[in-house]
mmCIF file of C-alpha atoms and ligand atoms in Angstrom:
data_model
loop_
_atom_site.group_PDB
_atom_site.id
_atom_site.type_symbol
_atom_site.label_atom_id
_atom_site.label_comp_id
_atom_site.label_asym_id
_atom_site.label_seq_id
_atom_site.Cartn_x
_atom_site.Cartn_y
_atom_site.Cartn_z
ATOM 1 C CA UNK Z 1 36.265 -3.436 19.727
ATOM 2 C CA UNK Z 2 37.833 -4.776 16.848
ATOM 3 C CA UNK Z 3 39.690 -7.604 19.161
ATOM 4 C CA UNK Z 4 36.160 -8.745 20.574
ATOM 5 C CA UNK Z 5 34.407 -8.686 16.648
ATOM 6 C CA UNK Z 6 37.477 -10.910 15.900
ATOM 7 C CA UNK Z 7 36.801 -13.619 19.073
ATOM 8 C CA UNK Z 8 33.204 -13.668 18.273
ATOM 9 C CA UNK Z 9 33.952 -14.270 14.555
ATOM 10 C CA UNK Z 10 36.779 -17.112 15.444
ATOM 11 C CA UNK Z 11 33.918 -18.717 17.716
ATOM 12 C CA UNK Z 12 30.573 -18.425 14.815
ATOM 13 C CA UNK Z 13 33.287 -19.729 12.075
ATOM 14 C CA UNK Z 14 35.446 -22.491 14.853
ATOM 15 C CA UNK Z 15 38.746 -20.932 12.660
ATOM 16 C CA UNK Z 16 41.104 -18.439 15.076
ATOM 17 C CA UNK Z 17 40.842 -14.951 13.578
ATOM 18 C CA UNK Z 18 42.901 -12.049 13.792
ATOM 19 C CA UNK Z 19 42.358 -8.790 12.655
ATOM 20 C CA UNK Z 20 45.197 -7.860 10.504
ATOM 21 C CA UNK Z 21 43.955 -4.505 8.391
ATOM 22 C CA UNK Z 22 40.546 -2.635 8.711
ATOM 23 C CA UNK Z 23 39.825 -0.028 6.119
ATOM 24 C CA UNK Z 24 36.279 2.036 5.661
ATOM 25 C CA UNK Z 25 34.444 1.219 2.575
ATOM 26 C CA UNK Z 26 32.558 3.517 1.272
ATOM 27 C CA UNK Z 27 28.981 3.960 -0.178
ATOM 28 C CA UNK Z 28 26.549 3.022 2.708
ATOM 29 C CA UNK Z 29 24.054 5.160 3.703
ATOM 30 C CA UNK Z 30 23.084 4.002 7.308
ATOM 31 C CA UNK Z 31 26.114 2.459 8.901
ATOM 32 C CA UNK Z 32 29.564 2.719 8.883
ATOM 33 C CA UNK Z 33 31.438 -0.166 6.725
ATOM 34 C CA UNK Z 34 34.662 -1.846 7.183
ATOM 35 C CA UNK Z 35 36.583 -4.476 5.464
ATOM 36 C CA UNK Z 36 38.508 -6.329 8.091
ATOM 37 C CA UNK Z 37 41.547 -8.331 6.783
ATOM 38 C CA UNK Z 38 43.072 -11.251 8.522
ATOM 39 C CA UNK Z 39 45.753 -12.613 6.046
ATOM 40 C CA UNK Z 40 43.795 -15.742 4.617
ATOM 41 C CA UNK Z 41 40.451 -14.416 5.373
ATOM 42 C CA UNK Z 42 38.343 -11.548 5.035
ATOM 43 C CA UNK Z 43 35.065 -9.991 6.699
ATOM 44 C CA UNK Z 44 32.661 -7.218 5.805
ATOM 45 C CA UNK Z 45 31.821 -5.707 8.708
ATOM 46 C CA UNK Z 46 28.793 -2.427 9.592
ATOM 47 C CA UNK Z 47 29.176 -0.388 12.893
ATOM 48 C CA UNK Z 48 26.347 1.499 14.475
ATOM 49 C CA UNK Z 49 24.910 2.689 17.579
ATOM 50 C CA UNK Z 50 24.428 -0.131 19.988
ATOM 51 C CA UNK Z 51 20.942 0.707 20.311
ATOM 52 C CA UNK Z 52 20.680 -0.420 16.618
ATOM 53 C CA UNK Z 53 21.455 -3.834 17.352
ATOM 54 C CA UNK Z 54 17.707 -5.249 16.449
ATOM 55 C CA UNK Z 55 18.337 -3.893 12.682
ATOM 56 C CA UNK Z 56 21.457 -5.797 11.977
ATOM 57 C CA UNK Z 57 19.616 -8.802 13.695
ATOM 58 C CA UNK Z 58 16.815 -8.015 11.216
ATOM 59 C CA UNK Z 59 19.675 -7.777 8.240
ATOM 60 C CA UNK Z 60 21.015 -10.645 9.197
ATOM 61 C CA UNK Z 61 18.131 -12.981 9.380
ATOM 62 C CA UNK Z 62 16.418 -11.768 6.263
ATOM 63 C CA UNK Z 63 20.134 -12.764 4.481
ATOM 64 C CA UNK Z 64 20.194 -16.139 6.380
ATOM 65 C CA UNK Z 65 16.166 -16.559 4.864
ATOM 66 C CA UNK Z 66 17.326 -15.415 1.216
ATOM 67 C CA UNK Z 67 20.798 -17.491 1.702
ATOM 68 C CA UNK Z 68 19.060 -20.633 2.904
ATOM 69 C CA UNK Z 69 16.366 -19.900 -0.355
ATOM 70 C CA UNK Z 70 19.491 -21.134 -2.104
ATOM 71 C CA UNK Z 71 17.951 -19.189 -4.964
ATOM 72 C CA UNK Z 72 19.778 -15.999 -4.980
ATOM 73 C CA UNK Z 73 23.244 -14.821 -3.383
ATOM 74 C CA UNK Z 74 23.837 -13.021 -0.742
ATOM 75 C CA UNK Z 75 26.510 -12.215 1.427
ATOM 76 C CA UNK Z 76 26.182 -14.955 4.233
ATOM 77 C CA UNK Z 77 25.585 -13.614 7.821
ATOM 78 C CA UNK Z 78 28.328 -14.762 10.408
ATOM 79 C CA UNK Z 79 27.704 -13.066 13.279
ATOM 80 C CA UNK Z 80 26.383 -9.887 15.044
ATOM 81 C CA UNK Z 81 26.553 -8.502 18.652
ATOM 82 C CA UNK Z 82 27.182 -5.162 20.851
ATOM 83 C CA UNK Z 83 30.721 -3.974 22.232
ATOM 84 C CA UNK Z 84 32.000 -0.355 23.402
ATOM 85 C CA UNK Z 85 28.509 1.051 22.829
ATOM 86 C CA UNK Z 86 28.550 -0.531 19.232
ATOM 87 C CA UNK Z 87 26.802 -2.606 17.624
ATOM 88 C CA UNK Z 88 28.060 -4.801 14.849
ATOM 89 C CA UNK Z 89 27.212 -7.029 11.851
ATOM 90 C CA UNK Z 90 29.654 -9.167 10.236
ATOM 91 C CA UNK Z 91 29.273 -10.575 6.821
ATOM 92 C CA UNK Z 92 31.034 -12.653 4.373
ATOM 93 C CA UNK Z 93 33.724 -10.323 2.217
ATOM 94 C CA UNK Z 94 32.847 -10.301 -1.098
ATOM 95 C CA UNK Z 95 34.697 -8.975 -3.972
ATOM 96 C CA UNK Z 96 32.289 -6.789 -6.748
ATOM 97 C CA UNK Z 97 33.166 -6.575 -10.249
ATOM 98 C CA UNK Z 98 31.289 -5.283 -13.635
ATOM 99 C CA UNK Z 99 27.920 -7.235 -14.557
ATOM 100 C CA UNK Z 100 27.801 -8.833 -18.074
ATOM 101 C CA UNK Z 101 24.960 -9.165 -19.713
ATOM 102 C CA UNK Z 102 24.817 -12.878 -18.778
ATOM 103 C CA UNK Z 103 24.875 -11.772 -14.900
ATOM 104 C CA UNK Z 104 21.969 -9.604 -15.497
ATOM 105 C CA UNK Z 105 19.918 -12.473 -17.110
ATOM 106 C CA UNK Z 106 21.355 -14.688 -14.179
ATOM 107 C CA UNK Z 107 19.887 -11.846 -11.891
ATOM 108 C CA UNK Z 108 16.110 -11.944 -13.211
ATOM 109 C CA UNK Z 109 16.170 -15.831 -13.570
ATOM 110 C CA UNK Z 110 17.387 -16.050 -9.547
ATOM 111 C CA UNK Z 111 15.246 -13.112 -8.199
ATOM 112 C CA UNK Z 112 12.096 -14.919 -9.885
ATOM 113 C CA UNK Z 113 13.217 -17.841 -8.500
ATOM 114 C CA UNK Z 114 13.542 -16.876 -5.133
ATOM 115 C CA UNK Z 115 9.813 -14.989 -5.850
ATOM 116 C CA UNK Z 116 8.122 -18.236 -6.033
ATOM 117 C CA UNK Z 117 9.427 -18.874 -2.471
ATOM 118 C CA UNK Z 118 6.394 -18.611 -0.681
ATOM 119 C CA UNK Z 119 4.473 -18.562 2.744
ATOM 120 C CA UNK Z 120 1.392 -20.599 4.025
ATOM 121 C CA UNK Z 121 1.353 -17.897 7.116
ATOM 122 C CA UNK Z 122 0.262 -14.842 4.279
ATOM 123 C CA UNK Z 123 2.202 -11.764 3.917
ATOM 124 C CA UNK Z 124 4.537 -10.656 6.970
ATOM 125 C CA UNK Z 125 7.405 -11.848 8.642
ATOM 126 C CA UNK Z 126 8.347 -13.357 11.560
ATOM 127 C CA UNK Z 127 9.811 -10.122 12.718
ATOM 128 C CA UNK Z 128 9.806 -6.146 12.006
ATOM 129 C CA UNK Z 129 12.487 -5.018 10.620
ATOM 130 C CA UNK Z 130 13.645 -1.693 8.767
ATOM 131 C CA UNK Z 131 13.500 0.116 5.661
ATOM 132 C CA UNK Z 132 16.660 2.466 5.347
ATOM 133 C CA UNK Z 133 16.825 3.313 9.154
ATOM 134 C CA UNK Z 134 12.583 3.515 9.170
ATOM 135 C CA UNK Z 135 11.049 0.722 11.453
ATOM 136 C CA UNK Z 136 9.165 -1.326 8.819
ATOM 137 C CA UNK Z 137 6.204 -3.719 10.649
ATOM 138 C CA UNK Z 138 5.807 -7.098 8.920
ATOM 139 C CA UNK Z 139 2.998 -8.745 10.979
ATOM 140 C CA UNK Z 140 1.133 -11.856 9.532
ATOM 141 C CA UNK Z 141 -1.444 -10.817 7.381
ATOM 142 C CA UNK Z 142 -3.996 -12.911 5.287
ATOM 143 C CA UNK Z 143 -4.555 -10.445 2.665
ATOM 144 C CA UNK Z 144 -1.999 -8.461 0.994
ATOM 145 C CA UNK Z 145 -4.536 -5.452 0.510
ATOM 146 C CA UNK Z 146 -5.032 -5.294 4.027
ATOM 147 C CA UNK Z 147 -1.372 -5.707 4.922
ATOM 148 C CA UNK Z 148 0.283 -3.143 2.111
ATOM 149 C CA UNK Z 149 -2.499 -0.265 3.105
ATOM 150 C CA UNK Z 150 -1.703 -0.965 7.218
ATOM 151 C CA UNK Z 151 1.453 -1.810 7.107
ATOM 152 C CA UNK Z 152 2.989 0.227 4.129
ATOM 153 C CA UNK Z 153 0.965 3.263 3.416
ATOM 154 C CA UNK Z 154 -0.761 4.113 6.502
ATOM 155 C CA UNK Z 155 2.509 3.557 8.902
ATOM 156 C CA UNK Z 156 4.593 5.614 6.117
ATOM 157 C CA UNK Z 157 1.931 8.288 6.218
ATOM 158 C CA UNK Z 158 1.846 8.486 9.855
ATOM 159 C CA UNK Z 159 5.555 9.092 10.897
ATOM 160 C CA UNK Z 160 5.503 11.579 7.422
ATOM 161 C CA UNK Z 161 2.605 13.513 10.052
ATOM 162 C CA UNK Z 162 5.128 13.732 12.633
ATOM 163 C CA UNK Z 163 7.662 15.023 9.926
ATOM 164 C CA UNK Z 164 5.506 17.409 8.620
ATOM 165 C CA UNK Z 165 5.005 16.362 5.771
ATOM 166 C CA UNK Z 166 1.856 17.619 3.460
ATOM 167 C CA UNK Z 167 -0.271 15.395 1.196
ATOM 168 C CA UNK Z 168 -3.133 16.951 0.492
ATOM 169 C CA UNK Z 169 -4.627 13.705 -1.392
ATOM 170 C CA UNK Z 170 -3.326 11.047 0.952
ATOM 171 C CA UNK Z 171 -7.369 10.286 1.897
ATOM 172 C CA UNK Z 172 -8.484 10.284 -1.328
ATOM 173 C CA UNK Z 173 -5.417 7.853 -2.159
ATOM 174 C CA UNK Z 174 -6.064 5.629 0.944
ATOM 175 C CA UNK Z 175 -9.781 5.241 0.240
ATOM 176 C CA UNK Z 176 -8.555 4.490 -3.788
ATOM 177 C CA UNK Z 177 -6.242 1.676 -2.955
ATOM 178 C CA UNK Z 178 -8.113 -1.208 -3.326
ATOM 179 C CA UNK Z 179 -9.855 -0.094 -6.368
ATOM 180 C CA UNK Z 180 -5.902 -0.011 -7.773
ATOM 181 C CA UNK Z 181 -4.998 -3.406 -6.458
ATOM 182 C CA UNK Z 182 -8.847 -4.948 -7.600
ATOM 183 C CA UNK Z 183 -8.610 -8.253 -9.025
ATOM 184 C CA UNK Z 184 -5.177 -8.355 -8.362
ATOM 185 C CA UNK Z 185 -4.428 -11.789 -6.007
ATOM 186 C CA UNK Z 186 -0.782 -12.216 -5.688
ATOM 187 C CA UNK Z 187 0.562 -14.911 -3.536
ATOM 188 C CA UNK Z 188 3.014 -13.901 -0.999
ATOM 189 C CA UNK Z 189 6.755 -14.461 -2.555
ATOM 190 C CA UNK Z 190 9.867 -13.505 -0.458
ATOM 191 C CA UNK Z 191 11.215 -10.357 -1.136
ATOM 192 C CA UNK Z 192 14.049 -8.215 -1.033
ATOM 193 C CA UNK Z 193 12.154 -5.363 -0.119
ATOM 194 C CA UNK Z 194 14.260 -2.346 -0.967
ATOM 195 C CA UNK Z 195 15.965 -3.326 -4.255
ATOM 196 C CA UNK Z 196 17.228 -0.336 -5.943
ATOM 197 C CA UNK Z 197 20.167 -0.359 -7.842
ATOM 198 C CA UNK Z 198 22.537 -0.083 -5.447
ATOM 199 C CA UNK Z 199 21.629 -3.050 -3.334
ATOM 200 C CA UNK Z 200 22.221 -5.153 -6.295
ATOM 201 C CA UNK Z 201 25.612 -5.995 -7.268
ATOM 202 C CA UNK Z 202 27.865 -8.724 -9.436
ATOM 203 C CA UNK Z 203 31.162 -10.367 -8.185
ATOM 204 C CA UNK Z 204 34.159 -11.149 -10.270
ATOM 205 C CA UNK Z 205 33.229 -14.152 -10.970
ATOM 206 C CA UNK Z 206 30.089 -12.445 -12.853
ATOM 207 C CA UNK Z 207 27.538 -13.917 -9.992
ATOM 208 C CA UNK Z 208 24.861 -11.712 -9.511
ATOM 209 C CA UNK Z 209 24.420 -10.661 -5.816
ATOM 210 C CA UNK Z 210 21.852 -8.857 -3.891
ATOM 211 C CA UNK Z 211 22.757 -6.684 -0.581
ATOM 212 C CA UNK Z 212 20.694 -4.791 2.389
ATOM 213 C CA UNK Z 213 17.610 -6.522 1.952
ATOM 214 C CA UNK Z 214 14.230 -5.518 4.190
ATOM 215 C CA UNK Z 215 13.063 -8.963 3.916
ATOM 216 C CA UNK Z 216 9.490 -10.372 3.890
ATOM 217 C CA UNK Z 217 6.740 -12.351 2.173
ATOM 218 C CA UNK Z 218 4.998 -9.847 0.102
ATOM 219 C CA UNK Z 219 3.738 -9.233 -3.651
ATOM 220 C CA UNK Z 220 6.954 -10.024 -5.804
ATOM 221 C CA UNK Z 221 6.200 -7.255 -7.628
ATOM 222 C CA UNK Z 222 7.371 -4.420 -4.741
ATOM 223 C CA UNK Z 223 10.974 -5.864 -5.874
ATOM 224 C CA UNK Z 224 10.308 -5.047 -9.346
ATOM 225 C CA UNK Z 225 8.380 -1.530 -9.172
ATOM 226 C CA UNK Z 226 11.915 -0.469 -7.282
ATOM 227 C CA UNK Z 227 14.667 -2.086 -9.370
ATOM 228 C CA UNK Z 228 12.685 1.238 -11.912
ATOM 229 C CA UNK Z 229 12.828 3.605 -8.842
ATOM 230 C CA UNK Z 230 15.904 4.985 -9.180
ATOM 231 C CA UNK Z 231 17.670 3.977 -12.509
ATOM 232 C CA UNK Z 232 16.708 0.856 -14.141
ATOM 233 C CA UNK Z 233 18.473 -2.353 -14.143
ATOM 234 C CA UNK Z 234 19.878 -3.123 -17.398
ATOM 235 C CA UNK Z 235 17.678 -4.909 -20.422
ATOM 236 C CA UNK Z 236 18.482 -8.548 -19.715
ATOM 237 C CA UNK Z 237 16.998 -8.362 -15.854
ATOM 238 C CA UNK Z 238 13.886 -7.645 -17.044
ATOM 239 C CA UNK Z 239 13.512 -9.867 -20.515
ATOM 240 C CA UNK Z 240 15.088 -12.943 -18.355
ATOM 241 C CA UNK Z 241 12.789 -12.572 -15.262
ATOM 242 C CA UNK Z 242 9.703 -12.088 -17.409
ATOM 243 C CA UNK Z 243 10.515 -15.070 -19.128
ATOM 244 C CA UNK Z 244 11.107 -17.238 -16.057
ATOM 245 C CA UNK Z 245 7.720 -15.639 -14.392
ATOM 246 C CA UNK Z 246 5.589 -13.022 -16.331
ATOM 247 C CA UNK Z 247 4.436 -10.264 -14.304
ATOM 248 C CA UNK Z 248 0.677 -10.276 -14.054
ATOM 249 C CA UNK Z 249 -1.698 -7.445 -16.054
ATOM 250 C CA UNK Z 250 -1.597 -4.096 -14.522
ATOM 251 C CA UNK Z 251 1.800 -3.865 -13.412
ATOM 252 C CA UNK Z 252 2.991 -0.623 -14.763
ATOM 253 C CA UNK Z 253 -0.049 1.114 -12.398
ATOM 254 C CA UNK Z 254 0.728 -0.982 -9.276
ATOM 255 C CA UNK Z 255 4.495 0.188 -10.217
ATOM 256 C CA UNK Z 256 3.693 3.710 -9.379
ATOM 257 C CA UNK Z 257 1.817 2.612 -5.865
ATOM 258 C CA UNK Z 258 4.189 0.360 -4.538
ATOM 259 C CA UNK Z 259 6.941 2.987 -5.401
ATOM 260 C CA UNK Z 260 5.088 5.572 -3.379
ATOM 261 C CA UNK Z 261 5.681 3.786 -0.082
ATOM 262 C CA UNK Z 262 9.676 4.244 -1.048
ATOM 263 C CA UNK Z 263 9.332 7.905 -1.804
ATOM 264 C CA UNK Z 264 7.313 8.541 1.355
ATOM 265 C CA UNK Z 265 10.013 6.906 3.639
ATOM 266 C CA UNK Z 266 12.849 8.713 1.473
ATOM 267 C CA UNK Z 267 10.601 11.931 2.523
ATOM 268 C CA UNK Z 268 10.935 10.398 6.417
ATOM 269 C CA UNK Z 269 14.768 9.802 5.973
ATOM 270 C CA UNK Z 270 15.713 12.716 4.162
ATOM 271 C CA UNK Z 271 12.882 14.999 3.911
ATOM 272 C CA UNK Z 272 13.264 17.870 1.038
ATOM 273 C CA UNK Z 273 12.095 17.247 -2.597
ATOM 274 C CA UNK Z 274 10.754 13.777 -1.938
ATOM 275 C CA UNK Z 275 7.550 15.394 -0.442
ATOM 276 C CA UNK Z 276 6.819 16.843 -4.059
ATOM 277 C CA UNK Z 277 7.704 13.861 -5.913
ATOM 278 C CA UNK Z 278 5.256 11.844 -3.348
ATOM 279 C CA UNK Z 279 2.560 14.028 -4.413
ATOM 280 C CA UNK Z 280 3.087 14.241 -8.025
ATOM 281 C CA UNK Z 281 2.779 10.235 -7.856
ATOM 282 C CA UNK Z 282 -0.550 10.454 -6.053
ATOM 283 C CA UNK Z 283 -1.947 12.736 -8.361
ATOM 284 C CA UNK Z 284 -0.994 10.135 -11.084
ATOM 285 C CA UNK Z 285 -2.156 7.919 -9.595
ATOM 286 C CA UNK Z 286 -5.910 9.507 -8.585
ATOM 287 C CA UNK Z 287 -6.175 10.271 -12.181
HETATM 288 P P1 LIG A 1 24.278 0.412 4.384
HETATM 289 O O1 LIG A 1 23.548 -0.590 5.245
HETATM 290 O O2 LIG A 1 24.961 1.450 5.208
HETATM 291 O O3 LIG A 1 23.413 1.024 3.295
HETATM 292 P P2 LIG A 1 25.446 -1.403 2.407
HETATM 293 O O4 LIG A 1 25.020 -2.763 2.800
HETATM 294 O O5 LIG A 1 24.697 -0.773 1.274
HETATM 295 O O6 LIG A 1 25.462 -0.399 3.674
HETATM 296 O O7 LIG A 1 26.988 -1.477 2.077
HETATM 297 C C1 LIG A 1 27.782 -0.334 1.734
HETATM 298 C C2 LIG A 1 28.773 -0.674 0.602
HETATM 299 O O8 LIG A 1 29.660 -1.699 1.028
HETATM 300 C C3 LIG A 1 28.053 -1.252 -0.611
HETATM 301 O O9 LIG A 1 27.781 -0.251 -1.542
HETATM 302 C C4 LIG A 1 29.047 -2.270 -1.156
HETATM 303 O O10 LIG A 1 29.886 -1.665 -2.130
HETATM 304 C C5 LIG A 1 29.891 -2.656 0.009
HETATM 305 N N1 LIG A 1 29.518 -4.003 0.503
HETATM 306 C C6 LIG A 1 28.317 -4.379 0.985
HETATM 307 N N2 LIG A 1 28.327 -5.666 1.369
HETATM 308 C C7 LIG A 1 29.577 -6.127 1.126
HETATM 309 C C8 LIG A 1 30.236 -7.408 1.309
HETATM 310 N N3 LIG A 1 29.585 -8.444 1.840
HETATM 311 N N4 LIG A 1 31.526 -7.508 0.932
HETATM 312 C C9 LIG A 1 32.193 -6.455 0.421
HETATM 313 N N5 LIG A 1 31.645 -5.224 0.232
HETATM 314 C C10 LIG A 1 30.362 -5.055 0.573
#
């Protein structure tokens, strides 16, 4: 397997590579990671089931969108493929190191900036792609009400169904949605989509970096409402990227909604104490 990764990634690159070291890294929570070591170059590499081959091509295109946005760094894709029942994504190697507080302001300056990256086809994406393992459907949508109660909510709610999950409010919340997003008119800005804390990270060099994304053109603030999901991002983020572009009125509500659709598909993935916490939200939010 390793010898075949190692072809395909001396063909995408037109430099001979040879696999000299792979080692697991640690702290994924979908795929297995590897850092594969050639001498002079390295790779970051994720296994999974061949069958999973459409999410790393998902990965991998919503990097190249972000990387070609030239507005915020990511690892650059390099290639991604199936051998021995595996499927594979390769990735530029890069080396993390501790944030200062001038990476963090870098951080909200560069996420705002790629925010006002925008779409003339509405919110969407040219392709599904996923959300943690969950499929997450991005079709082209003219109106971001429409798309985050289809698309988000409703699809979360369904496969929670199948999970059996219970939410005894979820019809009262549907049918209160709009009145929560009224008079809000966002334009559709390219997102991460699933940008907790640990898919953001800072190199050595102090450059901020952001990792895993579930890419598509959708109101900037989803990427906000979950950097607060699960431990904030330091001070400066915040005070840098509300200088570069203010969030609009009504934010801290919106927050609490847009988080939901995490906490649902944590409830999907993982099941347990999410289901509560879902609830507890709604209730806020009905209120
Ligand atoms: P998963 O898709 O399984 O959640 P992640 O993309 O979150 O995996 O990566 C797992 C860990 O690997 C991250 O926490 C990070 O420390 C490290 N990592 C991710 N991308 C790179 C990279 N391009 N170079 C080096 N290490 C990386």
């Amino acid at each position: 397997m390793w010898t075949d990764i190692a072809t395909h990634i001396s063909h995408t690159t037109d430099t001979p590579f040879q696999v000299k070291h792979h080692r697991p890294v640690g702290g994924g929570c979908i795929n297995q990671a590897y850092a594969l070591d050639g001498g002079d170059r390295a790779f970051f590499v994720k296994l999974n089931q061949a069958s999973q081959i459409g999410m790393f091509e998902a990965e991998a295109l919503g990097l190249k969108q972000i990387y070609q946005s030239q507005t915020m760094r990511v690892p650059r894709p390099i290639c991604w493929g199936t051998t021995d029942s595996r499927s594979y994504l390769v990735l530029e190697w890069l080396n993390f190191g501790y944030g200062t507080h001038q990476s963090w302001e870098d951080m909200g300056r560069n996420l705002a900036a790629m925010h006002r990256v925008s779409s003339d086809r509405g919110f969407g994406w040219d392709q599904s792609n996923t959300i943690g393992a969950t499929p997450q459907p991005n079709p082209w949508t003219q109106s971001w009400l429409d798309f985050f109660l289809e698309h988000r909510m409703a699809h979360q709610f369904r496969l929670a169904a199948r999970r059996g999950g219970h939410f005894p409010q979820q019809a009262a919340l549907m049918a209160a949605i709009p009145d929560l997003l009224a008079g809000h008119d966002p334009q559709p800005s390219l997102v991460h989509g699933d940008l907790w804390s640990g898919n953001a990270s800072v190199t050595v060099e102090g450059e901020p970096v952001i990792l895993d994304p579930a890419t598509y053109f959708g109101d900037r603030e989803v990427d906000i409402a979950m950097t607060e999901l699960f431990g904030r991002f330091p001070n400066e983020f915040y005070s840098a990227y509300q200088s570069a572009y203010p969030l609009d009125p009504g934010y801290d509500r919106r927050k609490t909604l847009y988080n939901l659709y995490h906490v649902i598909n944590h409830f999907n993935l993982f099941g347990g104490g999410y289901e509560s916490q879902a609830n507890s939200m709604i209730a806020s939010l009905l209120r």
